CSV table of C-alpha atoms and ligand atoms in Angstrom, one decimal:
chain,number,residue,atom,x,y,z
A,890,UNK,CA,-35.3,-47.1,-104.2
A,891,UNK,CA,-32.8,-48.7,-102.5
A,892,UNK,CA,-30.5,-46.0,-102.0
A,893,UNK,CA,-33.1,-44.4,-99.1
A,894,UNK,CA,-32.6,-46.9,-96.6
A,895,UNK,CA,-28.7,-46.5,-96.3
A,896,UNK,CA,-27.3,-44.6,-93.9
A,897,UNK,CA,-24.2,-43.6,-95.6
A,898,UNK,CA,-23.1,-44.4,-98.9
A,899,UNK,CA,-20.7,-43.6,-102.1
A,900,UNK,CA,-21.7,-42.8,-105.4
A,901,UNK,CA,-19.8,-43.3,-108.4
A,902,UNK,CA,-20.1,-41.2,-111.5
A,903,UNK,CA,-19.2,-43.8,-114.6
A,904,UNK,CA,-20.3,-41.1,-116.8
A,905,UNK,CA,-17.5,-39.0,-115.6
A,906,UNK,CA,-15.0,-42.0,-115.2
A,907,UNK,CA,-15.7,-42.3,-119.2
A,908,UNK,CA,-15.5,-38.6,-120.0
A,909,UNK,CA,-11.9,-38.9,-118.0
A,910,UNK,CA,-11.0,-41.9,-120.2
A,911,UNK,CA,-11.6,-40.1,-123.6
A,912,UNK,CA,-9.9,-36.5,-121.8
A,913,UNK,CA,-6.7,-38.9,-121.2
A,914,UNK,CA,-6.9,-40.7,-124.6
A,915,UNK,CA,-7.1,-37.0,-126.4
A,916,UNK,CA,-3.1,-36.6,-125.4
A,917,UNK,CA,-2.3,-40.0,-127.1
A,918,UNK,CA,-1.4,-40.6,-130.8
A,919,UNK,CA,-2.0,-43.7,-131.9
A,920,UNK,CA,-0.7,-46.2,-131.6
A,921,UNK,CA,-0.6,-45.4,-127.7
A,922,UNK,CA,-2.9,-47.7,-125.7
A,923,UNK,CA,-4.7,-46.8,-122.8
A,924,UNK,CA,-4.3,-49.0,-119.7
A,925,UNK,CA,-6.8,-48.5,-116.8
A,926,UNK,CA,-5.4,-48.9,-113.3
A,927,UNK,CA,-8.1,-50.5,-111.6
A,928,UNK,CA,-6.6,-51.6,-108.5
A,929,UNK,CA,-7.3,-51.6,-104.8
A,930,UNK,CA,-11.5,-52.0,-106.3
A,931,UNK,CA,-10.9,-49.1,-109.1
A,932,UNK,CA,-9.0,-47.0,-106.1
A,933,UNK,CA,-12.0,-47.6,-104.1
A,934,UNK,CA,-14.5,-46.7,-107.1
A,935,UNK,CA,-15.3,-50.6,-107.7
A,936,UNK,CA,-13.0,-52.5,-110.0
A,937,UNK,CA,-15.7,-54.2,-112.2
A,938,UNK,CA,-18.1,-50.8,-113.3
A,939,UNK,CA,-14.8,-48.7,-113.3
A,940,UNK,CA,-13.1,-51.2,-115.8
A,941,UNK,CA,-16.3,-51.8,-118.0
A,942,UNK,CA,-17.0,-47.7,-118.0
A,943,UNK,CA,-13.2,-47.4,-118.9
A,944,UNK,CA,-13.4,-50.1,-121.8
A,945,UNK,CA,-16.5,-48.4,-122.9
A,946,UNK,CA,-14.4,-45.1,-123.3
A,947,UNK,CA,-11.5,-46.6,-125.1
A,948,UNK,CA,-9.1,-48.6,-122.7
A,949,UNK,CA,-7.8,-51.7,-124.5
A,950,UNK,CA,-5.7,-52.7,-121.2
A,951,UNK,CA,-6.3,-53.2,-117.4
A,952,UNK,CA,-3.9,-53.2,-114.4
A,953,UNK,CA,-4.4,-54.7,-110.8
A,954,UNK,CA,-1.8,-55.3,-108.2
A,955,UNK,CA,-3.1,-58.8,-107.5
A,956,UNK,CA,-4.2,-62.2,-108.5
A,957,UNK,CA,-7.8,-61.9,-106.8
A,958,UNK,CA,-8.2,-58.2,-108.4
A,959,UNK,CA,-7.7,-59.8,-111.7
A,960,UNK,CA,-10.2,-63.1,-110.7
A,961,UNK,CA,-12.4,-60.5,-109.5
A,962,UNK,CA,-12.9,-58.9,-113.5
A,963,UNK,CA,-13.0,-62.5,-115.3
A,964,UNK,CA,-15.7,-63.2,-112.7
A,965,UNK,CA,-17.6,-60.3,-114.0
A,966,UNK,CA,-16.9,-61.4,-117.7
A,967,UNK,CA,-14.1,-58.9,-118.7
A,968,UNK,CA,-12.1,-60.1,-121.1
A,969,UNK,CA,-9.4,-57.2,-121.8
A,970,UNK,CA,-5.8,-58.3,-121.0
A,971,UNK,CA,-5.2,-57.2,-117.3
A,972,UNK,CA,-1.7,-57.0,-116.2
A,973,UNK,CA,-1.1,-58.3,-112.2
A,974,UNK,CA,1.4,-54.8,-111.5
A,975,UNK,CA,2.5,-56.9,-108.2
A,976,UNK,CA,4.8,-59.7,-107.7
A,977,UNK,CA,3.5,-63.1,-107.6
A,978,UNK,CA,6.0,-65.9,-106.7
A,979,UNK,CA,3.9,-69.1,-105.3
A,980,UNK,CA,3.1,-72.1,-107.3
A,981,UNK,CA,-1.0,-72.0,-106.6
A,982,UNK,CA,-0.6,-67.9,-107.8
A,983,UNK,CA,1.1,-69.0,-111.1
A,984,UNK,CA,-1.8,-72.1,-111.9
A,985,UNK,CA,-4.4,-69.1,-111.0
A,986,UNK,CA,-2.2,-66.8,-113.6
A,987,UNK,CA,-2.8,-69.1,-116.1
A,988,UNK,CA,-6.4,-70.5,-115.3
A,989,UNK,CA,-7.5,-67.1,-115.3
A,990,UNK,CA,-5.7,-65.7,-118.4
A,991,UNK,CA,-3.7,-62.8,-116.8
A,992,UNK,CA,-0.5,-61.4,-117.3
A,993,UNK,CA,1.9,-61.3,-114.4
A,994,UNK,CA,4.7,-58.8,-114.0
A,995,UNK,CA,8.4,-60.8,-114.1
A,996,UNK,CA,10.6,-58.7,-111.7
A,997,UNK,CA,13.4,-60.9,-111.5
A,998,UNK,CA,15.5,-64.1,-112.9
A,999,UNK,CA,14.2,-66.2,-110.0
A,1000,UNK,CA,10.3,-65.6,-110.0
A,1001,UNK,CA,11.3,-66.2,-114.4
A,1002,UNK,CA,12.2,-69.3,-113.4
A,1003,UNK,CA,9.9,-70.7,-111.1
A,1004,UNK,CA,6.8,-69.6,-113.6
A,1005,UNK,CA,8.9,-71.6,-116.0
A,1006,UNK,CA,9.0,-74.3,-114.1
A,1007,UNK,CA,5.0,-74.6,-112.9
A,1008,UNK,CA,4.5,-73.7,-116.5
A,1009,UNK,CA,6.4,-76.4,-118.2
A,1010,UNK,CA,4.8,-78.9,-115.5
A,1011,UNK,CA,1.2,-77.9,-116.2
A,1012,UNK,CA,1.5,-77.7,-120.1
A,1013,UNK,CA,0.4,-73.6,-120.0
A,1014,UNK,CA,2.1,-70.9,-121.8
A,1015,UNK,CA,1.5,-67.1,-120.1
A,1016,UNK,CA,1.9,-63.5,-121.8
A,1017,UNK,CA,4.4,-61.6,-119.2
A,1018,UNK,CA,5.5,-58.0,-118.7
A,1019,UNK,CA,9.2,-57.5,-117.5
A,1020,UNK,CA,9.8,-54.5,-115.2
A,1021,UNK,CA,13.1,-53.0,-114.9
A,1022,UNK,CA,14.4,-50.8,-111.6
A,1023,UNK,CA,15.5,-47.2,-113.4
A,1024,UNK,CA,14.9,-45.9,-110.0
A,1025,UNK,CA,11.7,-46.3,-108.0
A,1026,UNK,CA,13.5,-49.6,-106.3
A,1027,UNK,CA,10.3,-51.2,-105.5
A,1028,UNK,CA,9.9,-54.3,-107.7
A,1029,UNK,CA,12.2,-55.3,-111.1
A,1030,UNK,CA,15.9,-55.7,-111.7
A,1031,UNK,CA,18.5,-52.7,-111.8
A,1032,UNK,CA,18.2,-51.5,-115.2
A,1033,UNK,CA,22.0,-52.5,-115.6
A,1034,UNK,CA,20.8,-56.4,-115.1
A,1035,UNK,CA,18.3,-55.8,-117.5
A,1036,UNK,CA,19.8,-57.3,-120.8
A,1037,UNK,CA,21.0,-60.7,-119.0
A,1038,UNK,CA,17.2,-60.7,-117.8
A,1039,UNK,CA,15.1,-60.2,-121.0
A,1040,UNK,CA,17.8,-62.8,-122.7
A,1041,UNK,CA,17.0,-65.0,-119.7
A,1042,UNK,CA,13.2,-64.5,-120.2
A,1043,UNK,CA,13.5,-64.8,-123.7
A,1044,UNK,CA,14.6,-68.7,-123.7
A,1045,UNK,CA,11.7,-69.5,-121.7
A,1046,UNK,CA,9.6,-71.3,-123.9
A,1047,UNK,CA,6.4,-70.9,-121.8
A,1048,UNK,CA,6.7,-67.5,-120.9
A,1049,UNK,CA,5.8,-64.4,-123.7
A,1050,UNK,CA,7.1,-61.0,-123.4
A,1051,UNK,CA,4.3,-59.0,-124.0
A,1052,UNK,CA,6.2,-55.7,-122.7
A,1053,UNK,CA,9.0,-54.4,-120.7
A,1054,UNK,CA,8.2,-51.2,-118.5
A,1055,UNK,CA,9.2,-49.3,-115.6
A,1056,UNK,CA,7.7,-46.9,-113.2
A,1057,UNK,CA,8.9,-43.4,-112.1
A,1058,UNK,CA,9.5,-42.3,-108.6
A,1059,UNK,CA,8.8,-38.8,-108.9
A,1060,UNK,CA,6.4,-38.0,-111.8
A,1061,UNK,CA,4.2,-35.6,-109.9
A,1062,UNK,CA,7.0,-33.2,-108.7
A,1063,UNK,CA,7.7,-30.0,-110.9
A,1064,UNK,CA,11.5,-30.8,-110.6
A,1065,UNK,CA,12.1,-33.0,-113.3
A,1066,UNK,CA,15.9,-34.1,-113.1
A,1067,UNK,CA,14.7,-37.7,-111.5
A,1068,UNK,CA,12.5,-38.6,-113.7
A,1069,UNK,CA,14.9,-37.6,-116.4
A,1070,UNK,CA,17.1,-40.0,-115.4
A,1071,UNK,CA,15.0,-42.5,-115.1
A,1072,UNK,CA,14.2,-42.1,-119.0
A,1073,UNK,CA,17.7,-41.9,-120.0
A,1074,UNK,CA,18.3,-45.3,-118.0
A,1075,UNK,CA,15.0,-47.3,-119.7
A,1076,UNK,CA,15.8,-45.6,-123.3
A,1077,UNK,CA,19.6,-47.0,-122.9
A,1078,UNK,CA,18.2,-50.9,-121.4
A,1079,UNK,CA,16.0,-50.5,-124.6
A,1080,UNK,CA,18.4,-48.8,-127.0
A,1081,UNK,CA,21.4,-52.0,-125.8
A,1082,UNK,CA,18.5,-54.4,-126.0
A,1083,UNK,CA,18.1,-53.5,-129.5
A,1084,UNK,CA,21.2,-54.2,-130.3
A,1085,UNK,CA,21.0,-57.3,-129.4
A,1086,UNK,CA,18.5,-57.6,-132.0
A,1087,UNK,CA,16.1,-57.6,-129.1
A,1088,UNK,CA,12.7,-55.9,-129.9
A,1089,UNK,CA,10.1,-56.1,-126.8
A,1090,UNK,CA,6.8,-55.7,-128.6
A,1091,UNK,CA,5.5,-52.7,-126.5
A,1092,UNK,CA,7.6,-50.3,-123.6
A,1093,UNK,CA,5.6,-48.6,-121.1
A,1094,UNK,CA,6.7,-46.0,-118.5
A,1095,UNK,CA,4.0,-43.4,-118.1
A,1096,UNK,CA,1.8,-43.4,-114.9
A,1097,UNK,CA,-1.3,-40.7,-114.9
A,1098,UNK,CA,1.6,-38.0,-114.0
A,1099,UNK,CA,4.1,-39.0,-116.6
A,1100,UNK,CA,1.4,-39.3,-119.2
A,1101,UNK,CA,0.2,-35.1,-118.6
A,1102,UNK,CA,3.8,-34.0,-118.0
A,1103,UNK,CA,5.5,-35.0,-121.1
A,1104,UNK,CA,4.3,-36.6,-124.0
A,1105,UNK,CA,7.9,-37.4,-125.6
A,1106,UNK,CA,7.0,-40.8,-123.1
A,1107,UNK,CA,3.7,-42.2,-123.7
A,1108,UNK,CA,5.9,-44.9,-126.1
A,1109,UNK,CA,3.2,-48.0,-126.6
A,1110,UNK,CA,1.3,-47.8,-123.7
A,1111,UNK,CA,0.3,-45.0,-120.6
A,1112,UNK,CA,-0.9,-46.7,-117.1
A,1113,UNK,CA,-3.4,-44.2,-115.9
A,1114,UNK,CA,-4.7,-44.5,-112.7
A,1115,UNK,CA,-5.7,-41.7,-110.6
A,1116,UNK,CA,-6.2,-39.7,-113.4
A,1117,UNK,CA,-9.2,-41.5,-114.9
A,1118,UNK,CA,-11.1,-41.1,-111.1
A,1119,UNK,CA,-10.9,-37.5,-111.6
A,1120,UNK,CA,-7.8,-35.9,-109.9
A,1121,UNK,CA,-4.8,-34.7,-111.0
A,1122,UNK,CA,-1.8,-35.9,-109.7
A,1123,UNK,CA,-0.1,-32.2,-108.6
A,1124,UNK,CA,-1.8,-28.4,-109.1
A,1125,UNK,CA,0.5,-27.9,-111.9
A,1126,UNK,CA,-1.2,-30.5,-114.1
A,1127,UNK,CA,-4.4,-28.6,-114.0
A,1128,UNK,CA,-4.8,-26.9,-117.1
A,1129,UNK,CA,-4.1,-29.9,-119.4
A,1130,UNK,CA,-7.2,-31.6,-119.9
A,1131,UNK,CA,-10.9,-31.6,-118.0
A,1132,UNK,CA,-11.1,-34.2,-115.4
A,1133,UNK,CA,-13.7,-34.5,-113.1
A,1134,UNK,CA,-13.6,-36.4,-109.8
A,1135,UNK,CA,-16.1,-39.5,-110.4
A,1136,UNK,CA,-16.2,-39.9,-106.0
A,1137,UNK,CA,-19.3,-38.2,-104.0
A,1138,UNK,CA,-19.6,-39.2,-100.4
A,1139,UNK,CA,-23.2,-38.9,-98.7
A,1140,UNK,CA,-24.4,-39.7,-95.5
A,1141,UNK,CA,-28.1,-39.2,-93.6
A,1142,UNK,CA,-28.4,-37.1,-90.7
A,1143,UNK,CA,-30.5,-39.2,-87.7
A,1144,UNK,CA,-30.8,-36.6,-84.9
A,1145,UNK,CA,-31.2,-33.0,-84.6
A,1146,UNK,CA,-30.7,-31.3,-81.1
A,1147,UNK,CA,-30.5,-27.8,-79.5
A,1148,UNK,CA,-27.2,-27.4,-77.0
A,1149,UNK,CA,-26.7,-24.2,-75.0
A,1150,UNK,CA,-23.3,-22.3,-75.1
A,1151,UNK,CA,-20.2,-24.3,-73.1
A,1152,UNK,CA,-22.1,-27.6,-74.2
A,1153,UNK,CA,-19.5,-29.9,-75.6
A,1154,UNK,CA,-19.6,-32.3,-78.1
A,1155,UNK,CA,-18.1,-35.8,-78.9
A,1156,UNK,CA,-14.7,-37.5,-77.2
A,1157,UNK,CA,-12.5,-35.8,-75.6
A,1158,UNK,CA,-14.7,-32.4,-75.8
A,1159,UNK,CA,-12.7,-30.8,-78.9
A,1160,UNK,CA,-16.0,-28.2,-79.4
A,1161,UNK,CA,-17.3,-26.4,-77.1
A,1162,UNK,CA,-20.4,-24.6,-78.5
A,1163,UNK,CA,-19.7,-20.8,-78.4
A,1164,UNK,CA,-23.6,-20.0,-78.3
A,1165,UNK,CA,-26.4,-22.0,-78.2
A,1166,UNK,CA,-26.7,-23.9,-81.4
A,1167,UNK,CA,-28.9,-26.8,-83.2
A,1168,UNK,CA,-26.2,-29.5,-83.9
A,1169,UNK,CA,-27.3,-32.5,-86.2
A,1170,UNK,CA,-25.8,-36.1,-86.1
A,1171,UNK,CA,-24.8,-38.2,-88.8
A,1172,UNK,CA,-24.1,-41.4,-89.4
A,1173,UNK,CA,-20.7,-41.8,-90.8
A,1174,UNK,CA,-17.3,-41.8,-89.0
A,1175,UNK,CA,-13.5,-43.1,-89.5
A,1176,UNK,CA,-14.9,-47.0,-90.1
A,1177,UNK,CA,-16.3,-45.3,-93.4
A,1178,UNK,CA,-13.1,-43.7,-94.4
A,1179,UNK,CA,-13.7,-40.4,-92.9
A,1180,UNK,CA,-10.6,-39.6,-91.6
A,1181,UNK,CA,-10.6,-38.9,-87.7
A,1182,UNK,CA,-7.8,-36.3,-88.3
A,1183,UNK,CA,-10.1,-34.0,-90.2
A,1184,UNK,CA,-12.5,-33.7,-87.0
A,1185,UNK,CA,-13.2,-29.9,-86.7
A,1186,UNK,CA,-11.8,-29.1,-89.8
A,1187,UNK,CA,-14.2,-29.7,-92.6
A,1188,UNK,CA,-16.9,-28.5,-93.9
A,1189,UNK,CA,-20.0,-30.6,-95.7
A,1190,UNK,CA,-23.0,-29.3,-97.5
A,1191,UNK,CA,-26.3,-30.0,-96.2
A,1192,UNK,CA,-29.6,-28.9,-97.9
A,1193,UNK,CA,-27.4,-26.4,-100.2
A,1194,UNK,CA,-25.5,-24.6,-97.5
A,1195,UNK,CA,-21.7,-25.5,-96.4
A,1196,UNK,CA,-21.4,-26.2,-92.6
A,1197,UNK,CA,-18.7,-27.0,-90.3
A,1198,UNK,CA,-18.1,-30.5,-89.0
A,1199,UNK,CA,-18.0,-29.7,-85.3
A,1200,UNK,CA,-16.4,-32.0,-82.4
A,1201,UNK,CA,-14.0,-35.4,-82.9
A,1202,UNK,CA,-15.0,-38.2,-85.5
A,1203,UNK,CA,-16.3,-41.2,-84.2
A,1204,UNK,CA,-16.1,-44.7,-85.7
A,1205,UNK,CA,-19.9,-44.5,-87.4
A,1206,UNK,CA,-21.0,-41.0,-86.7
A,1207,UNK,CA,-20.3,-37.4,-86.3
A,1208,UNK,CA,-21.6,-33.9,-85.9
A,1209,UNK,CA,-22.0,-31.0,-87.9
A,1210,UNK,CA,-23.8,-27.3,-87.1
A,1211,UNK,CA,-26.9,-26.8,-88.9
A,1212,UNK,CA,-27.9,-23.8,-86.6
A,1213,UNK,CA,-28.6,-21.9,-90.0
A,1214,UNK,CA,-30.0,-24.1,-92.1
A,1215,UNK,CA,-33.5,-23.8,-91.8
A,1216,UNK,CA,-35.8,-26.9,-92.0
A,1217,UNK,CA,-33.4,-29.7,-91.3
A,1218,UNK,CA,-34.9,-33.0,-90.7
A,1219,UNK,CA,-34.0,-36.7,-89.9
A,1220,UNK,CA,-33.0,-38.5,-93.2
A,1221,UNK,CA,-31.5,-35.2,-94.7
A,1222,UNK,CA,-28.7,-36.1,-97.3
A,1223,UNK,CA,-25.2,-34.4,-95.8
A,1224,UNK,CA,-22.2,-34.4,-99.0
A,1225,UNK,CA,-18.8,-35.4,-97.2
A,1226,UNK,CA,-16.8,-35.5,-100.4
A,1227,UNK,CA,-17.3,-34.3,-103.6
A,1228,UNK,CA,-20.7,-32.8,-105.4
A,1229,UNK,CA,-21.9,-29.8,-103.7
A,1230,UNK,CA,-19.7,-30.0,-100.7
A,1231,UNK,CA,-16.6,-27.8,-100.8
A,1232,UNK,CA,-14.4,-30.7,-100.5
A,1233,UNK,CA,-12.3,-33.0,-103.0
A,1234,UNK,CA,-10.1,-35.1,-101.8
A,1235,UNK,CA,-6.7,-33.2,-102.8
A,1236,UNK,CA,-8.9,-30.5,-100.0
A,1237,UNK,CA,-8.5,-33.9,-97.8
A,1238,UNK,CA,-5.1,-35.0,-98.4
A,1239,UNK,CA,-3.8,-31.4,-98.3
A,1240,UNK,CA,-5.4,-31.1,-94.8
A,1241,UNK,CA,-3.9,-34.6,-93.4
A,1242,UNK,CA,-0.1,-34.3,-95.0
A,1243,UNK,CA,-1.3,-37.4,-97.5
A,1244,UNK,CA,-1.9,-37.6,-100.9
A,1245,UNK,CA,-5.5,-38.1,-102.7
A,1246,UNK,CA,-4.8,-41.5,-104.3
A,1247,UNK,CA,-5.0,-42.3,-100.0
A,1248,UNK,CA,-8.4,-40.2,-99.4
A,1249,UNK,CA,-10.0,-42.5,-102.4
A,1250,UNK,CA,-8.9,-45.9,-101.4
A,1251,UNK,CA,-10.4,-45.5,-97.8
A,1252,UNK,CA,-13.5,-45.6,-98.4
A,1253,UNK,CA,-14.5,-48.8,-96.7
A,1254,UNK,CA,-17.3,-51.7,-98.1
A,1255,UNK,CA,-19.2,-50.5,-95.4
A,1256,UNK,CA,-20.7,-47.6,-97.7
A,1257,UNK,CA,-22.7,-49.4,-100.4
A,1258,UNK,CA,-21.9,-48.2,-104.1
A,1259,UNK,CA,-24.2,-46.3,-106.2
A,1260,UNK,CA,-23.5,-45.9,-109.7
A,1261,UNK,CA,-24.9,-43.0,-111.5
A,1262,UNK,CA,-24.5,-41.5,-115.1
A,1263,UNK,CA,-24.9,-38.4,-114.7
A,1264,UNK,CA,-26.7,-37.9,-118.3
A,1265,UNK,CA,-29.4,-40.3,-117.8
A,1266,UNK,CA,-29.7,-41.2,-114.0
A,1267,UNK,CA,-29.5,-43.5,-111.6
A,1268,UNK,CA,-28.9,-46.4,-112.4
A,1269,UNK,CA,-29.3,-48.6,-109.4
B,2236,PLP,C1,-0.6,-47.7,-109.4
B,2236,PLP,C2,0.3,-47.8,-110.6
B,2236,PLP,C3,0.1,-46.9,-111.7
B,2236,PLP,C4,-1.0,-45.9,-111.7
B,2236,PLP,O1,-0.5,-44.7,-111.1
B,2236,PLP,P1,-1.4,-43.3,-111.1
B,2236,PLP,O2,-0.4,-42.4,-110.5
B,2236,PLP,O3,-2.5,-43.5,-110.2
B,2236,PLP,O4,-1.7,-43.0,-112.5
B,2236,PLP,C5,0.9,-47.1,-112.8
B,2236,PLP,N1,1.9,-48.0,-112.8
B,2236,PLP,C6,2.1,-48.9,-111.7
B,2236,PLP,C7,3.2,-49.8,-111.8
B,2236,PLP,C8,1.4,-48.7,-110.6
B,2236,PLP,O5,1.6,-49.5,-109.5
């Protein structure tokens, strides 16, 4: 098998990227879709197994931040809608829009008008999402511009309004007033639109920490990212629903050596070994998305026992102390993240002063992807 000739590697737990799917789904009545947040490669989980796994389970929507994401799923033959959540504004990105069937968001009147005008040239017509600022000020017009701009939209000929959304700023924190007002500000841009006589066929608001914290919101559709990996967005979401992080990190150990007490170890000398000890090295480091900040700070399992990760993080390799684990060899499997090591990656991003969704998406495509289901095995 291939996997015994890597050094370092991720594997991916579709089985539990489904079960996650079908946990979320259980807080939806119908007709509430599920869309799967598959950028940034399925937040480092691989876009094109993620998405299929997530389909599989019950998503009828996908969601990348950009073109090539969304090239990179037609590729593979996926043929659910997938929404571009970024902006997209040149000519060659609205031909590729259309060539490849997705569905951009429209932040603003100008971006409107210049798909309208490379649409109306090329003879295409594109489903579009509109995305209104209640608050977040990243990307979409203030929500008090937002009946001029769904008019504007409207009149397009070659552009269909397929939603309008918008996206909270603080959905994970227990303080809710924010997010209140965000609410209040899209139910009033969709309460004026309607009368207008305006009716966008779906609203969306919810990200994965919107969708668990209040269900009054999950209007036509929920954009559930992290959540489907496995994590919850804050500790107070815990008891909701059973998720279980999809993300195991592994890596082999290639040396084993003996160093006498005062011996240091790695750059800049950060351990000194207390007593003599049998250190191990392993090769994966910060290039693989093991944070250099958590040198001397982790622990990883090894042959069933937790051990500490001893001296600074180098780009390919590290150490750990395997002074009491008995029989340890070259080629041993060492858990970084996830499985049988002590660590998830809210452990990680609680240690840095970051946030998990960050721990996931390093993971570099220098560790080669396994896909396992856990029921029936690897896969390949
Ligand atoms: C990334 C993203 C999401 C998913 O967020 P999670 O917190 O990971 O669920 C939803 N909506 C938009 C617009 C996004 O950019």
């Amino acid at each position: 098998m291939l996997k015994q000739n890597h050094r370092a590697w991720v594997e991916v737990d579709l089985s539990a990227i489904s079960h996650n799917v079908r946990q979320l789904k259980s807080l939806l009545t119908a007709p509430t879709e599920l869309m799967a947040i598959v950028k940034a490669d399925g937040y480092g989980h691989g876009a094109i197994e993620v998405s299929q796994a997530a389909i599989a389970a019950g998503a009828s929507w996908l969601g990348v931040a950009t073109i090539p994401e969304g090239i990179q799923l037609r590729r593979a033959g996926i043929t659910m809608p997938i929404v571009v959540l970024g902006a997209t504004n040149g000519v060659d990105e609205v031909k590729a829009i259309a060539e490849y069937r997705l569905q951009p968001t429209i932040c603003n009147p100008k971006q409107a008008l210049i798909y309208h005008d490379v649409l109306s040239t090329i003879g295409e017509y594109v489903p579009v999402h509109l995305t209104i600022d209640t608050g977040m000020s990243r990307l979409g017009v203030n929500w008090q511009e937002a009946i001029a701009f769904v008019k504007l939209v409207q009149h397009l000929p070659n552009l269909e309004i397929k939603s309008v959304y918008s996206h909270f700023a603080t959905a994970d924190d227990s303080d809710r007033a924010f997010m209140q007002l965000q609410t209040q500000r899209f139910e009033q841009v969709i309460a004026d639109l309607q009368t207008e006589g305006i009716y966008p066929p779906r609203i969306h608001i919810c990200n994965t920490a919107a969708m668990l914290g209040d269900r009054q919101i999950h209007y036509d559709i929920v954009r559930t990212g992290l959540g489907i990996y496995g994590l919850y967005p804050a500790p107070h979401f815990k008891n909701i629903i059973d998720l279980r992080p999809a993300l195991t990190v592994k890596a082999r150990i290639t040396q084993v050596k003996e160093i006498t007490t005062g011996t240091s170890v790695s750059y800049g000398r950060s351990f000194i070994a207390p007593q003599d000890m049998t250190i191990a090295t392993v090769a994966i480091g910060y290039a693989d998305g093991i944070p250099r900040g958590l040198s001397n700070r982790i622990r990883v399992s090894v042959n069933d026992q937790k051990v500490a990760q001893i001296g600074t993080i180098t780009m390919d390799q590290c150490a750990i102390d395997v002074t009491h684990v008995p029989n340890i060899h070259i080629g041993d499997v060492v858990t970084f993240l996830g499985g049988n090591s002590e660590n998830t990656a809210d452990d990680w991003a609680n240690l840095l002063g970051t946030i998990s969704w960050e721990i996931l998406c390093g993971f570099k495509d220098r560790l080669p992807r396994i896909n396992v289901v856990k029921a029936i095995g690897v896969l390949h």
